Tab-separated table of C-alpha atoms in Angstrom:
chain	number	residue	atom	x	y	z
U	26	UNK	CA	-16.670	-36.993	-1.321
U	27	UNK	CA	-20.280	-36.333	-3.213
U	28	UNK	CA	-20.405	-33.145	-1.470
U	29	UNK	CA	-22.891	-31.528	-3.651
U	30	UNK	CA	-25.285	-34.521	-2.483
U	31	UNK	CA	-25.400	-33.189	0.819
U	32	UNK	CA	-27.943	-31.308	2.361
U	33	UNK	CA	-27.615	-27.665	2.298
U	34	UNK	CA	-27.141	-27.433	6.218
U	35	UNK	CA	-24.104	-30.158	5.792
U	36	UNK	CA	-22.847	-28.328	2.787
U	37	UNK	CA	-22.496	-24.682	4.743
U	38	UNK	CA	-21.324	-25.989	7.797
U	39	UNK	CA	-18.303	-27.765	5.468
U	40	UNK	CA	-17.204	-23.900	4.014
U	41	UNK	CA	-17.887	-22.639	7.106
U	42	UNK	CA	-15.338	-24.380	8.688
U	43	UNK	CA	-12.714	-24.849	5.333
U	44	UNK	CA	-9.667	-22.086	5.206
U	45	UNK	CA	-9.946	-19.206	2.472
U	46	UNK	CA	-7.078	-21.080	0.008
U	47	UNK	CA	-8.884	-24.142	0.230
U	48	UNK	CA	-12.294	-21.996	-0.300
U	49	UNK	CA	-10.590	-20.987	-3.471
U	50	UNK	CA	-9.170	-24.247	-4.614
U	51	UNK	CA	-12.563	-25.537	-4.425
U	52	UNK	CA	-14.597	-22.332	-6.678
U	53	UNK	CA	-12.752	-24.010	-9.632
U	54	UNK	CA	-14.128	-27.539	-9.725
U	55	UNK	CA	-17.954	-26.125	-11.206
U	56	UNK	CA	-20.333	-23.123	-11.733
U	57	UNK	CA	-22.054	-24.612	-8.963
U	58	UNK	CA	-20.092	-25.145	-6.215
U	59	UNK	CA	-18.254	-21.745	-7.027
U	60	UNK	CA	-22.134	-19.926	-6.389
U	61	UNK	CA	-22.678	-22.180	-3.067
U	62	UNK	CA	-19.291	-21.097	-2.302
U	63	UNK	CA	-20.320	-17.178	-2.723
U	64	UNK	CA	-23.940	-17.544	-1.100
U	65	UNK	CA	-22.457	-19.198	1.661
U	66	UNK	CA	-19.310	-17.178	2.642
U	67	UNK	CA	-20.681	-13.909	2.044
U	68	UNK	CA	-20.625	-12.474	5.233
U	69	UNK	CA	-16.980	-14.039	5.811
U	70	UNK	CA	-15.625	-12.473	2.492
U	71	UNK	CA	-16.483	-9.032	4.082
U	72	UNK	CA	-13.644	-9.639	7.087
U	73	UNK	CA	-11.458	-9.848	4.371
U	74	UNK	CA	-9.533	-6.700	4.497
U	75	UNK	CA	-7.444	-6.840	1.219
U	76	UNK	CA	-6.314	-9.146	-1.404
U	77	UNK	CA	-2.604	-8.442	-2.348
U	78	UNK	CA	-0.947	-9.136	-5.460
U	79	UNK	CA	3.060	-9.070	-3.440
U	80	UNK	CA	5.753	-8.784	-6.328
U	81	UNK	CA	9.661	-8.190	-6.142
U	82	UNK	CA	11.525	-7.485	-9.350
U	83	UNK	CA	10.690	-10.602	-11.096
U	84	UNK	CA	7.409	-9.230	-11.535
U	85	UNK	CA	5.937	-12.885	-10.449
U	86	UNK	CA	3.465	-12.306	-8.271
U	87	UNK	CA	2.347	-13.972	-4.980
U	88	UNK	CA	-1.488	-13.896	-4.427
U	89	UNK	CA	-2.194	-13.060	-0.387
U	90	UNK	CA	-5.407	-13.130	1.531
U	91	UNK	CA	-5.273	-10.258	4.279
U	92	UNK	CA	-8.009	-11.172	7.179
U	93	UNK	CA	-7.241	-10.372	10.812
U	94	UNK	CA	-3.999	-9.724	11.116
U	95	UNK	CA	-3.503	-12.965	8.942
U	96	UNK	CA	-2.070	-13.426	5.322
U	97	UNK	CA	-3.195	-16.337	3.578
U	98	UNK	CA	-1.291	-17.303	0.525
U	99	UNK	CA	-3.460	-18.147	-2.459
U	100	UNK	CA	-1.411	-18.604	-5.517
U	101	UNK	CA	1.362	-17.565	-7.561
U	102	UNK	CA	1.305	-16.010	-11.074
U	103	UNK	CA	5.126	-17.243	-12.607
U	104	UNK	CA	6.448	-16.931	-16.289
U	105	UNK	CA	7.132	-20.334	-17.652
U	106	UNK	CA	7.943	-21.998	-21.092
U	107	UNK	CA	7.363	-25.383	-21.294
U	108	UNK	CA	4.566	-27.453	-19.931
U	109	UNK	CA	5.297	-29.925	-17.625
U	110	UNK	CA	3.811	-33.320	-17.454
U	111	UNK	CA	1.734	-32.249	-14.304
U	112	UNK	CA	0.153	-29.040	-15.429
U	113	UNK	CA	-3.464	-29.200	-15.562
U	114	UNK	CA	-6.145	-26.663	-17.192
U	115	UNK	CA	-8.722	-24.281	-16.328
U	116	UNK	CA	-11.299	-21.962	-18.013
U	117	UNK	CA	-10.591	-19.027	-16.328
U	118	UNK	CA	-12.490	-15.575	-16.980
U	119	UNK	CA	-13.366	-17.541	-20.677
U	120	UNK	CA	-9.408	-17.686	-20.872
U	121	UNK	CA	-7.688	-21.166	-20.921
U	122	UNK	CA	-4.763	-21.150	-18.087
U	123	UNK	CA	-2.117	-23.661	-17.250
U	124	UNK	CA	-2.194	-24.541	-13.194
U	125	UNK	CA	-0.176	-26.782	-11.231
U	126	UNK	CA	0.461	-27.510	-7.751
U	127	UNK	CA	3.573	-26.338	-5.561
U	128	UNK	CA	4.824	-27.653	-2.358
U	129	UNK	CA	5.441	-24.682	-0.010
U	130	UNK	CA	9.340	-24.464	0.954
U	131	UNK	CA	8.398	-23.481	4.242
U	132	UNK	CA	7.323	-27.326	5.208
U	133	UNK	CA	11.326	-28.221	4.457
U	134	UNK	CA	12.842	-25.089	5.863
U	135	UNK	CA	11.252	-25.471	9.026
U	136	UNK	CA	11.117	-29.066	9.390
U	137	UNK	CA	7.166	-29.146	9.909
U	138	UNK	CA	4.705	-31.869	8.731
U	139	UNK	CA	3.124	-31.172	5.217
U	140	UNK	CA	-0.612	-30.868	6.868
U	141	UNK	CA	0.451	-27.617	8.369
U	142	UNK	CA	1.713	-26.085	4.724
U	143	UNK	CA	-0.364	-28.096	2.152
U	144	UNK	CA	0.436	-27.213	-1.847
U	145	UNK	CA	-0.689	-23.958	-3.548
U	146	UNK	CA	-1.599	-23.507	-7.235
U	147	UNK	CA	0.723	-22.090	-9.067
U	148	UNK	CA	-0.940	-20.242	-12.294
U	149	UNK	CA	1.720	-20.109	-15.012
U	150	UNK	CA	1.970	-18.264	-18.244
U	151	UNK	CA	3.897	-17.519	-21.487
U	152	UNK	CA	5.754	-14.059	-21.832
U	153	UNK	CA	3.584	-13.062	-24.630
U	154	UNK	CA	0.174	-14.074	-22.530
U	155	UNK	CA	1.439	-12.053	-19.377
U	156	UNK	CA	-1.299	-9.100	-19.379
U	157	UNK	CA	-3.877	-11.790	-20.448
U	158	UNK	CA	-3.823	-14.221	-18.005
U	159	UNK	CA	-3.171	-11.583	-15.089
U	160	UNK	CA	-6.435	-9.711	-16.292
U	161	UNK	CA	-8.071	-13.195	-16.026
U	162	UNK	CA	-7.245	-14.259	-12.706
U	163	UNK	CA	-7.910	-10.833	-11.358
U	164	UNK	CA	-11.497	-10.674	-12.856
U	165	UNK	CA	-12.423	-14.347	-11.111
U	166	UNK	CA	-11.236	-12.648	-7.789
U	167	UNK	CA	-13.518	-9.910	-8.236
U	168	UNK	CA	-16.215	-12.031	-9.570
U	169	UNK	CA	-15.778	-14.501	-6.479
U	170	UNK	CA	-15.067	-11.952	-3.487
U	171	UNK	CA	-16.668	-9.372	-4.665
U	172	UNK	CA	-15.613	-5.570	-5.296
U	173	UNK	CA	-16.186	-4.566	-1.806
U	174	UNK	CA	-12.278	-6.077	-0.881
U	175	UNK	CA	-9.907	-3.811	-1.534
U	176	UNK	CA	-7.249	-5.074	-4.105
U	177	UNK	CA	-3.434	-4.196	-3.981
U	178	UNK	CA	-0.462	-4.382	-6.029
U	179	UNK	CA	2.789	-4.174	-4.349
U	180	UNK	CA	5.959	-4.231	-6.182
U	181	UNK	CA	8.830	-3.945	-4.331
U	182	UNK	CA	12.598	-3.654	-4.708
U	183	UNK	CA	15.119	-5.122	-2.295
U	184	UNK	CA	18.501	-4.060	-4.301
U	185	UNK	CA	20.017	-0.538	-4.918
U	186	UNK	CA	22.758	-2.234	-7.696
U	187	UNK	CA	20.603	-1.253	-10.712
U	188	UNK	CA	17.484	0.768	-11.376
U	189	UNK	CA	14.159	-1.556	-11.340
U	190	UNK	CA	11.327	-0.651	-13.260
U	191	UNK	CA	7.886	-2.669	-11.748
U	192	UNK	CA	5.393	-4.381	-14.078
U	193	UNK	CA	2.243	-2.775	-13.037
U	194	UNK	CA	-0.745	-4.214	-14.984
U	195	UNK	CA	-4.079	-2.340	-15.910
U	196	UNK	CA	-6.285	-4.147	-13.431
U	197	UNK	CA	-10.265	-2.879	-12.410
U	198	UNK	CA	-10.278	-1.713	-9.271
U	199	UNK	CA	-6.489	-2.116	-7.925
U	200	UNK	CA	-4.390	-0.241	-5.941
U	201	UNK	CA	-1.121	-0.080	-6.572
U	202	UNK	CA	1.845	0.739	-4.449
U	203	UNK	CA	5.473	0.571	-5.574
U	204	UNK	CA	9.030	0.323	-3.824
U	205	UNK	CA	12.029	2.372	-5.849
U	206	UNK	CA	15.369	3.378	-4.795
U	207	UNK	CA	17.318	5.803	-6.828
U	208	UNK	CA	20.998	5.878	-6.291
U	209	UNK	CA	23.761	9.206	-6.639
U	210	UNK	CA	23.987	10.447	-9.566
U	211	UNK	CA	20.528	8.543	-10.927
U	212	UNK	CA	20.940	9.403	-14.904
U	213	UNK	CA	16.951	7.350	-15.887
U	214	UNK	CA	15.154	9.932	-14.948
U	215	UNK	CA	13.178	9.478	-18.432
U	216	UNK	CA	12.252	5.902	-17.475
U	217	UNK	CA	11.080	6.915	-14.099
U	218	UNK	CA	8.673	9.524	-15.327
U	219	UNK	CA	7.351	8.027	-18.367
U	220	UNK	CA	6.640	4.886	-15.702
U	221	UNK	CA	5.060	7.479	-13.631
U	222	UNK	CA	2.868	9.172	-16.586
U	223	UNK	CA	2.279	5.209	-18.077
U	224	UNK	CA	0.856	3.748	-14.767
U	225	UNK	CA	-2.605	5.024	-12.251
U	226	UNK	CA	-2.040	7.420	-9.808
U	227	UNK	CA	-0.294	5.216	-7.001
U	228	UNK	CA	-1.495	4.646	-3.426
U	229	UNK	CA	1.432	4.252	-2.228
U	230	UNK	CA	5.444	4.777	-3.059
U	231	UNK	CA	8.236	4.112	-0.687
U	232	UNK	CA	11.470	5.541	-2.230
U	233	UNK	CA	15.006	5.842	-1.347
U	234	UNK	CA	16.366	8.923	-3.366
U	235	UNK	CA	19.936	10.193	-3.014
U	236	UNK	CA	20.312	11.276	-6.513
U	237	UNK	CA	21.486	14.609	-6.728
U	238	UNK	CA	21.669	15.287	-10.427
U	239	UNK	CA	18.326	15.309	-11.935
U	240	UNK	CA	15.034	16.570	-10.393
U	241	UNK	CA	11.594	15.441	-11.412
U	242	UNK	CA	9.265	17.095	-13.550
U	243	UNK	CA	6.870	19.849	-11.502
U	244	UNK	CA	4.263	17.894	-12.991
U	245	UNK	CA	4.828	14.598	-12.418
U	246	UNK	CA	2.055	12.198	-11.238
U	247	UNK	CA	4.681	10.673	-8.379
U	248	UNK	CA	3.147	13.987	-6.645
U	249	UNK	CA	-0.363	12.762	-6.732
U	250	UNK	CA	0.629	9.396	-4.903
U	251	UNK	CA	-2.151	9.273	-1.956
U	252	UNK	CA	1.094	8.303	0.411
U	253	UNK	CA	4.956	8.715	0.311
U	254	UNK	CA	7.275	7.742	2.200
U	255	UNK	CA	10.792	8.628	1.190
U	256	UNK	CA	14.268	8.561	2.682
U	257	UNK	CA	16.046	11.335	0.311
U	258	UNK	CA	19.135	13.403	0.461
U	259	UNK	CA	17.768	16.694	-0.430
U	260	UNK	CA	14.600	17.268	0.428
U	261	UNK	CA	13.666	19.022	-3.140
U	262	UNK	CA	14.745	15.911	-5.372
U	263	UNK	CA	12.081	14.979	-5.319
U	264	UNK	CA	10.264	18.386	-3.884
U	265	UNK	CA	6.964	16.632	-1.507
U	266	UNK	CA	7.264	20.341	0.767
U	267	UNK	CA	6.208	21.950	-2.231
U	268	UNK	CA	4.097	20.075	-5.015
U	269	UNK	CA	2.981	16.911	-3.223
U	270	UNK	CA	-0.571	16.524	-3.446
U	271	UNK	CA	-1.866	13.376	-1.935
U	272	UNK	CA	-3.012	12.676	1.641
U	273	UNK	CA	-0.086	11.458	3.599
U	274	UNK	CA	4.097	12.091	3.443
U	275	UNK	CA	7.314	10.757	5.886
U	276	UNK	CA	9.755	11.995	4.650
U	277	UNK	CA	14.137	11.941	6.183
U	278	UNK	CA	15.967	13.581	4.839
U	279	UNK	CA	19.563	15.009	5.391
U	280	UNK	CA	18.978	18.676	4.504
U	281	UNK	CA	16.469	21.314	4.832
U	282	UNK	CA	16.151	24.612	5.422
U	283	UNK	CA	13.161	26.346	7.657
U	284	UNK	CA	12.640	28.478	5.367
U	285	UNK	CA	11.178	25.296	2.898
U	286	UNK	CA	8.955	24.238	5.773
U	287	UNK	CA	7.529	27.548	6.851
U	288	UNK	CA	6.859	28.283	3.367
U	289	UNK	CA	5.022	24.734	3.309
U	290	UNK	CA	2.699	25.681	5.988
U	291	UNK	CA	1.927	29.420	5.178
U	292	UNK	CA	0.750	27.502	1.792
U	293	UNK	CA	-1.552	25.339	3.368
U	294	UNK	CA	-2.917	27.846	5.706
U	295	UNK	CA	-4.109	30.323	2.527
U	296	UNK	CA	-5.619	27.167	1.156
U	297	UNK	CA	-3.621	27.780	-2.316
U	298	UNK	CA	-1.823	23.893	-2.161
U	299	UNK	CA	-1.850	20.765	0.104
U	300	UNK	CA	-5.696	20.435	-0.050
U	301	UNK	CA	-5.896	17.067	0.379
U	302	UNK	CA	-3.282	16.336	3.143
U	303	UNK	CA	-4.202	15.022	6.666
U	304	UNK	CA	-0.683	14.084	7.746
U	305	UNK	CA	2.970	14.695	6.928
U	306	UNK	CA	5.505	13.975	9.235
U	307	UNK	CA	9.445	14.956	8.156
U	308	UNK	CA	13.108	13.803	10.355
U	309	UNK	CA	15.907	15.925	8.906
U	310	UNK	CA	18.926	14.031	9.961
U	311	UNK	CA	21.850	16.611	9.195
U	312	UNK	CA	20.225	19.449	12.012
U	313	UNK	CA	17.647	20.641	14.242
U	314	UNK	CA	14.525	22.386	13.995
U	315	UNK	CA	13.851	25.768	15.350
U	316	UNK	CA	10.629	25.082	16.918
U	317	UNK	CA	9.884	29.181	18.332
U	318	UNK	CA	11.551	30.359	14.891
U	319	UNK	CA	9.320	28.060	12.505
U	320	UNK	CA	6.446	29.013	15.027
U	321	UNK	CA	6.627	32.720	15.097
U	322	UNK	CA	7.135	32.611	11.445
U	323	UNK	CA	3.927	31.119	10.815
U	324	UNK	CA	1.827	32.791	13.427
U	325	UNK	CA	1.004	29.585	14.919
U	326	UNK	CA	-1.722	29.842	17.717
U	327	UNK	CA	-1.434	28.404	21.365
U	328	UNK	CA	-3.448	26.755	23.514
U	329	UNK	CA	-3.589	27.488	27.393
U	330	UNK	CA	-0.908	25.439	28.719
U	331	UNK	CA	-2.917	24.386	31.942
U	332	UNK	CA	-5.559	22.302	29.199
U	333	UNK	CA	-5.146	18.558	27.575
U	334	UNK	CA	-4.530	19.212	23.831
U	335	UNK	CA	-6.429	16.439	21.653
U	336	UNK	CA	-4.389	13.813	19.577
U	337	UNK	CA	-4.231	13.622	16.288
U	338	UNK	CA	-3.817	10.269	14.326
U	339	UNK	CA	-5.288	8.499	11.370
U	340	UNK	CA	-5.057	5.345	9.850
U	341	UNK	CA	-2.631	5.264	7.207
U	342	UNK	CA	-2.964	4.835	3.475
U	343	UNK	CA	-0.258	2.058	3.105
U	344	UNK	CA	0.969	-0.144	6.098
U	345	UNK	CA	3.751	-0.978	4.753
U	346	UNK	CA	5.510	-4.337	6.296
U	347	UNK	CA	2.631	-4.682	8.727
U	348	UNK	CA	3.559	-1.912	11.119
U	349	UNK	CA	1.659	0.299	13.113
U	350	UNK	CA	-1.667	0.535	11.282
U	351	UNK	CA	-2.004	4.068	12.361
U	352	UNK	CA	0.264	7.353	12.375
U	353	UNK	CA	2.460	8.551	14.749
U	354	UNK	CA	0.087	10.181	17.248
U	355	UNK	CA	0.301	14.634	17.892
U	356	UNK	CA	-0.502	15.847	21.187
U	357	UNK	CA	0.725	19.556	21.010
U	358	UNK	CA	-0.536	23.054	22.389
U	359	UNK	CA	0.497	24.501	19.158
U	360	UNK	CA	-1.710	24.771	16.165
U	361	UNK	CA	-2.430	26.926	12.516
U	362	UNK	CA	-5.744	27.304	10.879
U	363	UNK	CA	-7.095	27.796	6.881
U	364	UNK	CA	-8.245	30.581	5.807
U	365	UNK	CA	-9.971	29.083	3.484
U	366	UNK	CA	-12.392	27.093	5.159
U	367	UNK	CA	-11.156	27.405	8.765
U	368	UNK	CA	-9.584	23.794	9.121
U	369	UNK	CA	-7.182	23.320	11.792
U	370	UNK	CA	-3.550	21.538	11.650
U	371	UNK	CA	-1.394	20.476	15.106
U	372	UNK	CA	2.084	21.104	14.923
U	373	UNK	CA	4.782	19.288	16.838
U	374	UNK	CA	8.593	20.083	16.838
U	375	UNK	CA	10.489	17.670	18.925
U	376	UNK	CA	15.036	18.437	17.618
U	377	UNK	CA	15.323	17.264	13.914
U	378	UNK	CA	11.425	16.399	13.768
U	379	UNK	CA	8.449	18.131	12.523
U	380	UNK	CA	4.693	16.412	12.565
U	381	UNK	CA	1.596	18.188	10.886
U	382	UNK	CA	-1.722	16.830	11.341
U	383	UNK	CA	-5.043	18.277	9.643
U	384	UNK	CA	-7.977	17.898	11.481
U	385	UNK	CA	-11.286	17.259	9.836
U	386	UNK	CA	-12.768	19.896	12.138
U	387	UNK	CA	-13.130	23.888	12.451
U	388	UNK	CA	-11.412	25.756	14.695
U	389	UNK	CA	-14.405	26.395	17.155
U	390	UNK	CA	-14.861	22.384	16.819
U	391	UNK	CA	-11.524	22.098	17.651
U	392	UNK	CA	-11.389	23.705	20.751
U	393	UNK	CA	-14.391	21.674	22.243
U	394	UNK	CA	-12.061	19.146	21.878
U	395	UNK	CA	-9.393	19.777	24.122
U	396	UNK	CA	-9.889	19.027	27.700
């Protein structure tokens, strides 16, 4: 098809209606059709919510598309040796990359037609060009959709046999967010950190921590993560009640004594830690939680019980696996407030549970809130 010899009018209404991998596909066969492409689409490449570089511990990544609730598959970045007799090449980024096309599994393992599951391009690479071509194909995305998407990096682990440590490359304007698990008796504590102090302050890290033996350094950037989520043993390996400083925690953990937690919140209220945090929610599975205790102890303030407290929730920093997009909502009569700058939190204590929500209001705002 001649489809640069149609009119304009023809030309849109073809993008309009062609699927983002296909979109892509198509950038690559000239300068020109990749700029009709971008003049075209722009509107459509803002409903793009994210484009996700998905990793496990091959560090091979798959390239998604995140749109309305959708994931579109893109391409795959793989190590590979030899050239095979249907590679073909591209000038990417000024860089020279080997592509080929892969049939998607999913047509065989579900039995469906080809037209619903059509090939991807694979991109594939020597070891020693890793970083290279990565950096390449990442600055075509962001030449082609633009740096108003948000870009992630997820690297995730699905075994607890061996320690993993993720490849996480220096790309412009990426995100990254990492999945770790850290056995009894974890004795790479060195590794860990210096992968810590190596890599950008994380978005995200989901970790599973039952090590016992070693605790992290007070200064280690895994406290700056904007989220954690963590499923530990002891809720100071690593310590989130008491050096985290990012925006949002969930934490379970087996053990933990109110003490730790009232400490944590007569902290935030002098304004001395926890600046940044709008949410932190923790389950301590080995016991309960003394809501009047924890409450007295902090001089928590009440509201009339007759009244509709308002809810707190906010979107989270990581959705990890596509869950709820948002946290766990607060609706509680119970509440502290900075001294600092007069900022309120909610507090909810429901058994082994604890929620803490910081609103972005004052406490006089706050109260024209509630019903």
């Amino acid at each position: 098809m001649l489809f640069l010899k149609y009119p304009y009018l023809v030309q849109r209404e073809i993008l309009e209606n062609m699927e983002y991998p296909d979109l892509f596909m198509l950038s690559f066969v000239s300068k020109k059709t990749k700029k009709l492409i971008k003049s075209t689409q722009m509107n459509r490449f803002k409903m793009i919510s994210s484009i996700k570089y998905d990793t496990d511990r091959t560090d091979q990544p798959y390239v998604y598309i995140a749109h309305e609730n959708s994931n579109d598959q893109i391409m795959r970045i793989v190590e590979d040796k030899e050239t095979k007799k249907d590679d073909f090449q591209l000038s990417i980024s000024g860089k020279t990359i080997n592509f080929r096309l892969q049939e998607d599994d999913r047509n065989s393992r579900l039995e469906l037609p080809e037209r619903f599951f059509p090939p991807y391009p694979v991109i594939t690479y020597k070891p020693c060009d890793k970083e290279s071509v990565i950096t390449s194909i990442h600055n075509y995305l962001l030449d082609f959709f633009g740096t108003s998407v948000k870009y992630l990096w997820q690297a995730q682990d699905f075994k607890d046999t061996d320690f993993y440590i993720p490849f996480v490359s220096q790309l412009q304007s990426v995100s990254f967010c990492i999945d770790v698990w850290l056995g009894w008796n974890f004795e790479e504590m060195a590794r860990l950190e210096n992968f810590f102090a190596s890599s950008p302050t994380l978005k995200s890290i989901q970790m599973y921590a039952r090590t016992t033996s070693q605790p992290f350094n007070p200064k280690s950037k895994f406290y700056q993560a904007e989220s954690v989520e963590i499923d530990q043993y002891q809720h100071t390996v690593p310590d989130i009640l008491g050096k985290f400083q990012g925006r949002q925690a969930f934490i379970r953990c087996a053990e933990c004594k109110r003490s730790a937690l009232i400490e944590f919140m007569n902290r935030w209220k002098s304004g001395e830690e926890f600046q940044n945090l709008e949410y932190l929610k923790i389950e301590i599975f080995g016991g309960e939680v003394l809501q009047n205790e924890i409450l007295n102890a902090v001089e928590a303030k009440h509201l009339d019980t007759t009244k509709q407290p308002p809810t707190h929730s906010v979107p989270k920093v990581y959705n990890w696996y596509n869950r709820n997009p948002k946290t766990d909502p607060i609706t509680s009569h119970s509440y502290i407030v900075r001294q600092t700058d007069n900022r309120v939190a909610t507090i909810l204590i429901q058994w082994n549970t604890l929620t803490f929500g910081v609103w972005d209001a004052t406490e006089e705002q706050f109260l024209r809130m509630v019903d």
